[in-house]
Coordinates of C-alpha atoms and ligand atoms in Angstrom, one line a residue:
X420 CA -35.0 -30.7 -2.8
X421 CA -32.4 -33.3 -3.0
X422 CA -30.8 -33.7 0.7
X423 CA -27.6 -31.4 2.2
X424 CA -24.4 -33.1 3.1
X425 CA -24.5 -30.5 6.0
X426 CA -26.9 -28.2 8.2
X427 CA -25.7 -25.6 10.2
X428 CA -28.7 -25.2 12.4
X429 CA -30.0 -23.1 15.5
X430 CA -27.9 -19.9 14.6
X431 CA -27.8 -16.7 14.5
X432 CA -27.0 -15.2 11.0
X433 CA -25.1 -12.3 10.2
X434 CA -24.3 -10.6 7.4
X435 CA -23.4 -6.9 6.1
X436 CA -27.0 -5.5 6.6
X437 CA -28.9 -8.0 9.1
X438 CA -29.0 -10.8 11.8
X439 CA -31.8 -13.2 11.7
X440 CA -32.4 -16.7 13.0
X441 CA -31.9 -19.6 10.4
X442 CA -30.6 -22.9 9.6
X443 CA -28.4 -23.5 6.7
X444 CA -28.1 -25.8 4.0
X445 CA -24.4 -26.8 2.4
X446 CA -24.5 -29.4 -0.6
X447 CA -21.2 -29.7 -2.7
X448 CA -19.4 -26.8 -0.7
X449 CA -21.9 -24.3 -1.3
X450 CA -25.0 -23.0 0.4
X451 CA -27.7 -24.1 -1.1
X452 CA -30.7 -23.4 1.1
X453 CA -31.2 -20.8 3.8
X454 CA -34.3 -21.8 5.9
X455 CA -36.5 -21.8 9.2
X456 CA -35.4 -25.7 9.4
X457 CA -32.8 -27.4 7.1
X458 CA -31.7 -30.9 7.6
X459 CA -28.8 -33.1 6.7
X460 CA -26.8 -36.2 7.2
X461 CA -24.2 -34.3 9.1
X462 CA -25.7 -31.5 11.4
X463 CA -24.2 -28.7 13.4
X464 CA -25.6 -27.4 16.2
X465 CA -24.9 -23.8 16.8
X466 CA -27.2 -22.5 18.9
X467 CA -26.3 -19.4 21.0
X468 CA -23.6 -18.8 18.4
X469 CA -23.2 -16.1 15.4
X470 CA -23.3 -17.7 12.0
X471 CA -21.0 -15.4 9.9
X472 CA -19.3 -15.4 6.6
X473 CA -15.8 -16.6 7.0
X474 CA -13.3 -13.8 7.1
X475 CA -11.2 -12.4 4.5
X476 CA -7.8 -11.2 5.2
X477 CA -7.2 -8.9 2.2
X478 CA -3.3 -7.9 3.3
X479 CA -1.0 -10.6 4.8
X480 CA 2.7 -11.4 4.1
X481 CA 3.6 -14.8 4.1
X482 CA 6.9 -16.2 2.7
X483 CA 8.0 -13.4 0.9
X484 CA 11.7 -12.9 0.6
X485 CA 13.4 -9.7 2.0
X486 CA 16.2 -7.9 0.1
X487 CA 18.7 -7.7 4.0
X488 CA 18.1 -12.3 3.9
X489 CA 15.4 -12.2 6.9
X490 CA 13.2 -15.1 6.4
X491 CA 9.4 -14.5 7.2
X492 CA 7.8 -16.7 10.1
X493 CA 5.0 -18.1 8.2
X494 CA 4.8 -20.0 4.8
X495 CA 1.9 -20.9 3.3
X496 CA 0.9 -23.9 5.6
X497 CA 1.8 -22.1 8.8
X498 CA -0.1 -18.8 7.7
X499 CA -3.1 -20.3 6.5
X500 CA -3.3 -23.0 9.4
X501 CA -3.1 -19.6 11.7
X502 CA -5.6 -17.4 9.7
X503 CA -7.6 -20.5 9.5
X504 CA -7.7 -20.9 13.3
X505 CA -8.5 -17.2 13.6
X506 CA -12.0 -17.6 11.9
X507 CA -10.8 -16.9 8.5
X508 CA -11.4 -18.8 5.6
X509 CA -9.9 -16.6 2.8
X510 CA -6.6 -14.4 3.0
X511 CA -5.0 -12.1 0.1
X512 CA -1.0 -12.4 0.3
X513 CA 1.3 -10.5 -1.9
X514 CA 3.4 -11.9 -4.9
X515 CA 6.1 -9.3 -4.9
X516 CA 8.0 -8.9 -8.1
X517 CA 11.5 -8.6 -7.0
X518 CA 13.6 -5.6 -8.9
X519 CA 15.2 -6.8 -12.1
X520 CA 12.9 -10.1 -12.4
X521 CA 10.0 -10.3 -14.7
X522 CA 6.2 -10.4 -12.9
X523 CA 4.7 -13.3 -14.5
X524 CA 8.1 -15.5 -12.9
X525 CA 7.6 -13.2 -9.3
X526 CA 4.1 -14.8 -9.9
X527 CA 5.3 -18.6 -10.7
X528 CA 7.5 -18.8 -8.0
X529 CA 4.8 -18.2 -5.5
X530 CA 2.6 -20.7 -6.8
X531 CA 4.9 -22.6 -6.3
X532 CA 4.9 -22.0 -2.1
X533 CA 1.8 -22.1 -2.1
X534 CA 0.0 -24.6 -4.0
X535 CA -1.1 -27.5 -2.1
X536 CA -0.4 -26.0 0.9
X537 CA -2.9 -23.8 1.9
X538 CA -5.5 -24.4 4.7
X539 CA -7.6 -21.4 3.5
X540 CA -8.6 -20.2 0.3
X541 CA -5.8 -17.8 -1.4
X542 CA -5.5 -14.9 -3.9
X543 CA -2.5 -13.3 -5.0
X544 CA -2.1 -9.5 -4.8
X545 CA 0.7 -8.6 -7.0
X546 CA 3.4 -6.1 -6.3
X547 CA 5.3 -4.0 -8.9
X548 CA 8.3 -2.7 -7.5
X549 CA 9.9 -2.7 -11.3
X550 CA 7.5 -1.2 -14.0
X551 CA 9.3 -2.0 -16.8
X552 CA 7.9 -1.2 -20.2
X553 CA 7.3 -5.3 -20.9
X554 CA 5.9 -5.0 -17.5
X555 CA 3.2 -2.6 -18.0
X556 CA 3.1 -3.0 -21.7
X557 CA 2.8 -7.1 -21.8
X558 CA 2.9 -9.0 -18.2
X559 CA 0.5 -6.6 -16.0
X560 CA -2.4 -6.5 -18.5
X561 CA -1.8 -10.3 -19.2
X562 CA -2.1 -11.3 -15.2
X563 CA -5.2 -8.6 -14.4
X564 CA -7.1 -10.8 -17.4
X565 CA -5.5 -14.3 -15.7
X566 CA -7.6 -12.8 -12.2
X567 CA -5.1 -10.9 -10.5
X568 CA -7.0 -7.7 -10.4
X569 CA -5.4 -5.7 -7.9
X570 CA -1.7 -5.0 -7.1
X571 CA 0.5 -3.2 -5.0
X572 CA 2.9 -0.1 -5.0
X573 CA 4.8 1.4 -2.2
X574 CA 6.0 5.0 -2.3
X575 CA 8.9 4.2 0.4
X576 CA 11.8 1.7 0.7
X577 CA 15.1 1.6 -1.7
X578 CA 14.3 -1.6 -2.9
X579 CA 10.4 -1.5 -3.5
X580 CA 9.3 2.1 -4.2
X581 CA 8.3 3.7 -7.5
X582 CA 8.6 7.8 -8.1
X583 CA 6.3 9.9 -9.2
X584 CA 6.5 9.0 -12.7
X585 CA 6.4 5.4 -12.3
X586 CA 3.2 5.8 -9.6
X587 CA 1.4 7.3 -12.9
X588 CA 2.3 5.2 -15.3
X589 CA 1.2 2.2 -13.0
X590 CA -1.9 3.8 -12.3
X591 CA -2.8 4.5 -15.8
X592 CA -2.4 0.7 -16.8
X593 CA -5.1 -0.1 -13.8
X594 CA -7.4 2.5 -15.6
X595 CA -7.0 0.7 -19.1
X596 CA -7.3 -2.8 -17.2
X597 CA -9.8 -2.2 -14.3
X598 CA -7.4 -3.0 -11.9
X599 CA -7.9 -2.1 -8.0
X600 CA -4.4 -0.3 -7.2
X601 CA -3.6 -0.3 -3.5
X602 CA -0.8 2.1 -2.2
X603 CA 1.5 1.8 0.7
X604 CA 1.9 5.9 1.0
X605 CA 4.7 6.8 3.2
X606 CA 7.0 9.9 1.6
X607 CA 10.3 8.5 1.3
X608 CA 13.0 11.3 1.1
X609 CA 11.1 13.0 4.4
X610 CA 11.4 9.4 6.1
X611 CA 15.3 9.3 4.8
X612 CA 15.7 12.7 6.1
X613 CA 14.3 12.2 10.1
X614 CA 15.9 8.5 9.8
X615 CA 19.6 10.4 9.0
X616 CA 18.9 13.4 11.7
X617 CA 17.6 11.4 14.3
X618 CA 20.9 8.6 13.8
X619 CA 23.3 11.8 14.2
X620 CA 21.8 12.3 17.4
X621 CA 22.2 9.2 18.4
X622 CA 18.7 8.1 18.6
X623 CA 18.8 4.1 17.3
X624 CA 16.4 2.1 19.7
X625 CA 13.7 0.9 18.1
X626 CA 11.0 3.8 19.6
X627 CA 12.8 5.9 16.8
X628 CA 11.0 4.4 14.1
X629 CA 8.0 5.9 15.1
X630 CA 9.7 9.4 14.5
X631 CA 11.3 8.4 11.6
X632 CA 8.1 7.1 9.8
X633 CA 6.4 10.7 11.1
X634 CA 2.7 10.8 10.6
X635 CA 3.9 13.7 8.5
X636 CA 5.1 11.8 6.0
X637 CA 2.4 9.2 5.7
X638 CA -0.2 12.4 5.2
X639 CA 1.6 13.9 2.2
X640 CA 2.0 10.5 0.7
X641 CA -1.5 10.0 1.1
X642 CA -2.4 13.3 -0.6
X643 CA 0.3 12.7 -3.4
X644 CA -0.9 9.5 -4.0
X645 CA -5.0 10.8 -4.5
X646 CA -3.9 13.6 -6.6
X647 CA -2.2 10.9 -8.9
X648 CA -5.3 8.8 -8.3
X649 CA -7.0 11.7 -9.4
X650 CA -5.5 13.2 -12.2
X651 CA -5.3 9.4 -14.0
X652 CA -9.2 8.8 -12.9
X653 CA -8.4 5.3 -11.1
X654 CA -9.7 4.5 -8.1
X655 CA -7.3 3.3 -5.1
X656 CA -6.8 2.4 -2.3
X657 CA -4.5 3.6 0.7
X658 CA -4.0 0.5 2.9
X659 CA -2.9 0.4 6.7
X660 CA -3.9 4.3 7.2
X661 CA -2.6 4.7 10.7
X662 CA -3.9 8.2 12.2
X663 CA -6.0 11.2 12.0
X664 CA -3.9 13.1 9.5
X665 CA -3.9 10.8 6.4
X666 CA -7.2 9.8 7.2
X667 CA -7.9 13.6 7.0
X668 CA -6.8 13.3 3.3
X669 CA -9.4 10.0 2.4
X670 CA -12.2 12.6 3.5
X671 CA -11.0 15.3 1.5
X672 CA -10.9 13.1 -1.8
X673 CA -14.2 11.6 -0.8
X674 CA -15.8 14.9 -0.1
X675 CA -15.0 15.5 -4.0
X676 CA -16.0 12.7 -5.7
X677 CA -13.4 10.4 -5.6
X678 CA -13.3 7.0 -5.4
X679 CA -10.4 6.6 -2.6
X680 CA -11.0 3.5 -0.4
X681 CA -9.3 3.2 3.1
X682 CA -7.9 0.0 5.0
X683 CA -6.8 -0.1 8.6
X684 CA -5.5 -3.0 10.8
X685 CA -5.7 -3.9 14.5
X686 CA -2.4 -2.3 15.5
X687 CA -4.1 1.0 15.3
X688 CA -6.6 0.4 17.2
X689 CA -4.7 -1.1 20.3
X690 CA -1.1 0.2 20.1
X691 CA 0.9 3.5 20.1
X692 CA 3.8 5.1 19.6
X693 CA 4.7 4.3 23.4
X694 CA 4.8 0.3 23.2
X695 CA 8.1 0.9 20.6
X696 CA 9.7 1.9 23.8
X697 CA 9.7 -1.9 25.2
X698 CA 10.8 -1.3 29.1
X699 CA 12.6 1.9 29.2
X700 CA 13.8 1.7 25.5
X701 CA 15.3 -1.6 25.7
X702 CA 15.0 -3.7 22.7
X703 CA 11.7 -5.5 23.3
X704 CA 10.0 -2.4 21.2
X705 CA 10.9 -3.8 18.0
X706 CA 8.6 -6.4 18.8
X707 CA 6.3 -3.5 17.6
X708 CA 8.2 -2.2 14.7
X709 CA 6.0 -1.6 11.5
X710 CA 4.6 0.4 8.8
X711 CA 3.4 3.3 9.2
X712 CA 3.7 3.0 13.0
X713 CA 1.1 3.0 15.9
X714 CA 0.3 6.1 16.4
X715 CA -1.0 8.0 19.7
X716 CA -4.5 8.2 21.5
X717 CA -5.9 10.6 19.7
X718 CA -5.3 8.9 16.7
X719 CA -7.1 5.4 18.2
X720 CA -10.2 7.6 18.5
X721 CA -10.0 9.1 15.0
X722 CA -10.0 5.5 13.4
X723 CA -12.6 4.7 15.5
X724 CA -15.1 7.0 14.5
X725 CA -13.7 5.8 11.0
X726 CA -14.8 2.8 10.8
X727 CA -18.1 3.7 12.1
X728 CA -18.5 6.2 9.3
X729 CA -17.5 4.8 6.4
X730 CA -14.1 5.8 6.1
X731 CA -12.3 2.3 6.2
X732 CA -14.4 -0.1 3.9
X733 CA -11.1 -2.4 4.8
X734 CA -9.8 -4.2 8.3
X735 CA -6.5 -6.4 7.6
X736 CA -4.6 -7.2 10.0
X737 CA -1.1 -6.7 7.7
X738 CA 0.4 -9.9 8.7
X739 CA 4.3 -9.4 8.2
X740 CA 5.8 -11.9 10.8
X741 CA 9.1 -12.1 11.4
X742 CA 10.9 -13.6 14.7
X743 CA 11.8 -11.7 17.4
X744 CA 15.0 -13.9 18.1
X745 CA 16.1 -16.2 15.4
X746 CA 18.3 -18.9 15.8
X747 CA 20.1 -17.6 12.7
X748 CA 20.9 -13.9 14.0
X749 CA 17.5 -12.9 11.3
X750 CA 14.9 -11.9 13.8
X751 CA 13.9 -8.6 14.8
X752 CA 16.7 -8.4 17.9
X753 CA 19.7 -9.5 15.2
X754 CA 23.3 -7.5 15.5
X755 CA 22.5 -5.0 12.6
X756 CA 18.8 -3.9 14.3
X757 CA 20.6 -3.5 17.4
X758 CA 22.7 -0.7 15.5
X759 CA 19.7 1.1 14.4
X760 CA 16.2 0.9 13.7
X761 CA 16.8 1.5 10.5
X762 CA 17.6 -2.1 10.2
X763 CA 14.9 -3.7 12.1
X764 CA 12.8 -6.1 9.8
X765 CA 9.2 -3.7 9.5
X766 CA 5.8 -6.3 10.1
X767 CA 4.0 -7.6 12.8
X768 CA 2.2 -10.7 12.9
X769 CA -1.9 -10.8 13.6
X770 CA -3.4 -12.8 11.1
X771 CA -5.0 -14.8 13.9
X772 CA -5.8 -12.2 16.3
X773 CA -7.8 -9.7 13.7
X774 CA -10.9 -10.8 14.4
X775 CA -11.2 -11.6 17.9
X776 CA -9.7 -7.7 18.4
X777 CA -12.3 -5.8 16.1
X778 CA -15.1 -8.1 17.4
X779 CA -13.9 -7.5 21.2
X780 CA -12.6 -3.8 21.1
X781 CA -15.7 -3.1 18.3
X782 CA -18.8 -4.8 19.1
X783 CA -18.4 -6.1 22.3
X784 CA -17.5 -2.7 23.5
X785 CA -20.5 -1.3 22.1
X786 CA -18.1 0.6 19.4
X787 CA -18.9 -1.0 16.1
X788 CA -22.3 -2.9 15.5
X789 CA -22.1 -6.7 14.1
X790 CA -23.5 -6.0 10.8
X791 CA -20.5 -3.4 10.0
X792 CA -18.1 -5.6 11.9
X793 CA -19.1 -8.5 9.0
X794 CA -18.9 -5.8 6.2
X795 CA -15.4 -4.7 7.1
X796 CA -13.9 -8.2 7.6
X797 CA -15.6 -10.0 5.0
X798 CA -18.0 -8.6 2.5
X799 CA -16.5 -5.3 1.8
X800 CA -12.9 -7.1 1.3
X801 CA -15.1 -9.4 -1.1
X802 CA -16.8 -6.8 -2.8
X803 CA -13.5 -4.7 -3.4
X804 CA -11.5 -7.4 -4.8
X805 CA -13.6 -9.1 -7.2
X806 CA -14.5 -12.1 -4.7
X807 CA -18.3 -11.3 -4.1
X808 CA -20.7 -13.3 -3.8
X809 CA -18.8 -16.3 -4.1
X810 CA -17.2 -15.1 -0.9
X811 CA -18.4 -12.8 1.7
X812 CA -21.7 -13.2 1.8
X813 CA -24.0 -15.9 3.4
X814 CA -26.6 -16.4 0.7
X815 CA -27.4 -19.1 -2.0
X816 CA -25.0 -20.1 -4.4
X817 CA -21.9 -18.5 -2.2
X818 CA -19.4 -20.5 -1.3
X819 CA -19.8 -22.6 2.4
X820 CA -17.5 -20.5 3.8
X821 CA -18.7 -19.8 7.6
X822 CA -17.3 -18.6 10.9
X823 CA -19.2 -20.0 14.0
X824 CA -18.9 -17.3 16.4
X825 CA -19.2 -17.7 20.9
X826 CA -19.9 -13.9 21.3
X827 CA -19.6 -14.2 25.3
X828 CA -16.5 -16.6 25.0
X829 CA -13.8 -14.5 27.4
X830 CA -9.9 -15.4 26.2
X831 CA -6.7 -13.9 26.7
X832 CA -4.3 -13.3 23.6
X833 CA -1.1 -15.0 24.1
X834 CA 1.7 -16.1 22.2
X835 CA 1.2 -19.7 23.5
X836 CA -2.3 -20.5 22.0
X837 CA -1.6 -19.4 18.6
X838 CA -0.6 -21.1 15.5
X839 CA 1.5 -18.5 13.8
X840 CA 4.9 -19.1 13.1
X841 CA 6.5 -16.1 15.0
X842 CA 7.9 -16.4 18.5
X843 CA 5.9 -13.9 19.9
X844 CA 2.5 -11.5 19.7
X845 CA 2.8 -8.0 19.7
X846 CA -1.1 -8.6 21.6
X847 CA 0.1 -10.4 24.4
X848 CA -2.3 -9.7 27.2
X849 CA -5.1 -8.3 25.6
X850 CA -8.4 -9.4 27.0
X851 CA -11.0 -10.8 24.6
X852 CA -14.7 -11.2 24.3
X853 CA -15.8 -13.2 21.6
X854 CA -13.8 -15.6 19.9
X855 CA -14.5 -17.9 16.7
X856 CA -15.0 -21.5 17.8
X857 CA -15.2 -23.7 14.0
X858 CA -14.1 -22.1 10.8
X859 CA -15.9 -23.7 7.7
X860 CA -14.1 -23.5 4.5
X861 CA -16.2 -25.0 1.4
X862 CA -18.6 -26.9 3.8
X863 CA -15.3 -28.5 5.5
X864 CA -14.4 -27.9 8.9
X865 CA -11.3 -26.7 8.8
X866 CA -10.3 -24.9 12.5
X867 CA -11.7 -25.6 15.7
X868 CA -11.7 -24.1 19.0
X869 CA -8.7 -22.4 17.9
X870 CA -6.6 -24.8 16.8
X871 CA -6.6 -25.9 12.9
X872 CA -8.4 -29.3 12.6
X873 CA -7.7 -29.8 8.6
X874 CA -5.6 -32.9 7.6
X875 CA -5.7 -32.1 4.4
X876 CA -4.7 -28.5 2.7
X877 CA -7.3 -27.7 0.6
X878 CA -7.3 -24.4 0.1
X879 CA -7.4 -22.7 -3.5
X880 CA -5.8 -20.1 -5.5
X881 CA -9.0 -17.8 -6.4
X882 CA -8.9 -16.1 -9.8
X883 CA -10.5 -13.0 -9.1
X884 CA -13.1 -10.5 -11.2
X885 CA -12.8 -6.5 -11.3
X886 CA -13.8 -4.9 -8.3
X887 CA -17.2 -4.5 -7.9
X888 CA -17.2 -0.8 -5.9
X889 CA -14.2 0.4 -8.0
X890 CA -15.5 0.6 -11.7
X891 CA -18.8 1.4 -12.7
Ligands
LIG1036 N1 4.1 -2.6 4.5 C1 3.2 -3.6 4.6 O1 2.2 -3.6 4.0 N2 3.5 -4.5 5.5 C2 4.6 -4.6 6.3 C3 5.6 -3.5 6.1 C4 5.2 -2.5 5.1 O2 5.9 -1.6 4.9
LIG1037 ZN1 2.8 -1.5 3.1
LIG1038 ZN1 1.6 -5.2 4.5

C-alpha cells in the first residue's frame, strides 16, 4: 500500500449507523484506507475527539439579489469561510432565476460569484420563479442533465411564487427528468389576507409576522403542495417545516405511500413566536424575522420527536443573512421595515451555528443519538441530493471531507466569535456543548478552532446525480 499524505489517527468514527475506533488514511483528497493503525507523513491526532463526515448545508442563501435592493450579508467567500468554520465542508445555495430572465443566465451569473471563491465545496440549487415554456421545455431539462438535480419553488411572495398551475407543470418536468423538487409551502392569499387585517389594526412591529405567516397557512400549503406531489407522482420535499401542523400533513402522505421528505432548521428548535417581540415589541424582533416563523413550545417538542422518528431526513440551517443595521438604510431596522413588517427583509443567518445547536440541544441533551445527528446533517443531505458517497459518508473512495468533533468543549454562541457576514446572531447567548474544532475539506485543513484557516479558496462547484432516496 503506497503511503498516505495524511492520517487521521486515535478517533472516534461516526457515521449514519455506527461509532467505532479507527485511524484513517487520506491520499489525493480521498480516503483511501480505514484501519486499526494508519500512518502518514502528516499525522493528526485526534484522540478523545469524534471523527465525522463534514457537514452538508443543503439550504443557505448567499448573495442572492432581493427584488426591495437589500443586499445579503454573506457572499460566497464570507459564507463559505463561515459554514467552513462551523464544521461544514459542503453547503447547497440557491441560484434564483429572477422573473423575466432566462435560467441557464440566473445560473451564469452565479458562477460567476462564486467561482474561485469558495472555502467549501458548493452545489447550486436552482429556483424557478418564471416557468416559462423555453424554461421547462429547453433550459430545466438541459441544467438537471448538466447536475443540477434539484430546484426550488415557493408558493408565497409576489415576486417568486408560482400558482397552482405552474406548481404542476414544474413538478411534472422533475418526474420526466428525475429531479428532487423542494417547496417553500406557505399559502399566499391567506398570508395577504392576515398581513392586510392585522395593518388595519395597526399591528406593524415585527412580532406580527408571526401572525401574518399563521401556522395555518403553512399547513394547507403543505397539504396543497403533496396532493400536487401526489397526483403528478414526484417525490418532494417541504423544506424548513416549522410546527406540529404541517408536520401533521408529512405523516399523512407518508402513512400512504408517498415519497414526501421533510427538512427543518435550528430556529425551530430554539426560538418562538415570543423572541419577534424583541423587549416589549421594540424593533430588535426583526432580528428574528423569517420564513415560516418560530413557532411556540409545543411545536419545539413536535419537531423534536420528528427528528427522532424519521420525519425530517433534512437539518439546514436556511442561512438568509441580512444586517440588522446597514450603513445604507438596507438592514433589517431600515425606514420602510419600521412601517411594517411586511417590509422587513425575511432570513436569519446560522450557517455556522447549525451544528454546534443540533449536536448540543440533540445529543448532548440526550435527545438525538450521534448516529442520527450524522445522518441528518450529512449523509441523508448527501443521499437526497445526488452527492453520496462522494460526500457524506466516511468510507473508501469518499471524498476527505471530515469534521473533528470536542464533544465536551462548552462555548457560548455570540455574534463576536463568528465569521458570518451579518452584524448580529439571532443565537446570542445560547450555551453549547460540543463544538467542531478542524474541518477537513478534500484532505486540506480548512477551519480551525473556529476560525477559517484556508489561504486558498478551493472549494468546488459539484455536479450532482439524481437523488438516490427519491427515484427508484
Ligand atoms: N425562504 C427561505 O427559504 N429562506 C428565507 C426566506 C424564505 O422565505
Ligand atoms: Zn423558503
Ligand atoms: Zn431558505
Amino acid at each position: 500500500m503506497e503511503t498516505c499524505d495524511l492520517a487521521i489517527r486515535g478517533g472516534t468514527l461516526v457515521t449514519a449507523t455506527d461509532q467505532f475506533s479507527a485511524d484513517i488514511g487520506i491520499r489525493d483528497g480521498r480516503i483511501v484506507q480505514i484501519a486499526e493503525s494508519v500512518s502518514a507523513t502528516e499525522e493528526i491526532d485526534a484522540s478523545g475527539l469524534l471523527v465525522l463526515p463534514g457537514g452538508i448545508d443543503a439550504h443557505v442563501h448567499l448573495d442572492q439579489p432581493t427584488s426591495d435592493g437589500t443586499v445579503m450579508a454573506d457572499d460566497f467567500a464570507s459564507g463559505t469561510r463561515s459554514a467552513a468554520a462551523g464544521g461544514n465542508t459542503t453547503v447547497l445555495p440557491f441560484a434564483m432565476q429572477v422573473k423575466g430572465s432566462s435560467l441557464r443566465q440566473s445560473v451564469e451569473d452565479y458562477h460567476r460569484k462564486a467561482d474561485g471563491n469558495c472555502f467549501t465545496d458548493v452545489s447550486f440549487h436552482l429556483v424557478i420563479s418564471d416557468p416559462t415554456p423555453q424554461v421547462l421545455g429547453q433550459e430545466l431539462p438541459a441544467l438537471v442533465r448538466d447536475g443540477y438535480t434539484s430546484f426550488k419553488v415557493f408558493m408565497t411572495y409576489d415576486d417568486l411564487m408560482l400558482n397552482d398551475t405552474e406548481l404542476l407543470e414544474v413538478f411534472d418536468v422533475a418526474r420526466r427528468e428525475q429531479a428532487l423538487v423542494m417547496v417553500h409551502a406557505e399559502g399566499h392569499d391567506a398570508i395577504r389576507y392576515m398581513t392586510d387585517k392585522l395593518e388595519t389594526e395597526g399591528k406593524t412591529a415585527p412580532y406580527y409576522h408571526a401572525e401574518a405567516h399563521a401556522q395555518i397557512a403553512e399547513r394547507e400549503a403543505t397539504h396543497r403542495a403533496i396532493s400536487h406531489a401526489q397526483l403528478t407522482d414526484v417525490p418532494v420535499v417541504i423544506v424548513h417545516v416549522s410546527g406540529r401542523d404541517p408536520m401533521e400533513q408529512i405523516q399523512w402522505a407518508r402513512k400512504r405511500g408517498m415519497k414526501v421528505f421533510a427538512e427543518t432548521c435550528p430556529q425551530y428548535i430554539t426560538l418562538t413566536r415570543d423572541d419577534l417581540k424583541g423587549l416589549n415589541m421594540d424593533f430588535e424582533g426583526a432580528k428574528y424575522v423569517c420564513s415560516p416563523p418560530p413557532r411556540d413550545h409545543d411545536s419545539q417538542a413536535a419537531i423534536w420527536d420528528g427528528l427522532r422518528d424519521g420525519t425530517f431526513d433534512l437539518f439546514s440551517s436556511d442561512h438568509c443573512p441580512f444586517y440588522f443595521e446597514a450603513p445604507d438604510n438596507t438592514g433589517k431596522n431600515n425606514d420602510r421595515a419600521r412601517t411594517s413588517f411586511k417590509w422587513v427583509p425575511n432570513g436569519i443567518p446560522g450557517v455556522e451555528t447549525r451544528l454546534p445547536i443540533l449536536f448540543s440541544e440533540g445529543v448532548s441533551k440526550g435527545r438525538i443519538s450521534i448516529e442520527r445527528f450524522v445522518a441528518l446533517t450529512s449523509t441523508n443531505p448527501a443521499r437526497l441530493y445526488g452527492l453520496h458517497p462522494q460526500k457524506g459518508t466516511l468510507s473508501v473512495g469518499a471524498d476527505a471531507d471530515i469534521t473533528l468533533w470536542d464533544p465536551e468543549l462548552q462555548a457560548t454562541i455570540r455574534q463576536d466569535r463568528l465569521n458570518h457576514g451579518s452584524d448580529y446572531t439571532p443565537f446570542e447567548g445560547l450555551q453549547i456543548t460540543g463544538w467542531p474544532v478542524r474541518t477537513i475539506l478534500r484532505g486540506q485543513t480548512v477551519a480551525k478552532d473556529g476560525k477559517p484557516t484556508a489561504a486558498a479558496a478551493s472549494g468546488r462547484h459539484l455536479k450532482r446525480g439524481t437523488s438516490v432516496t427519491g427515484y427508484p
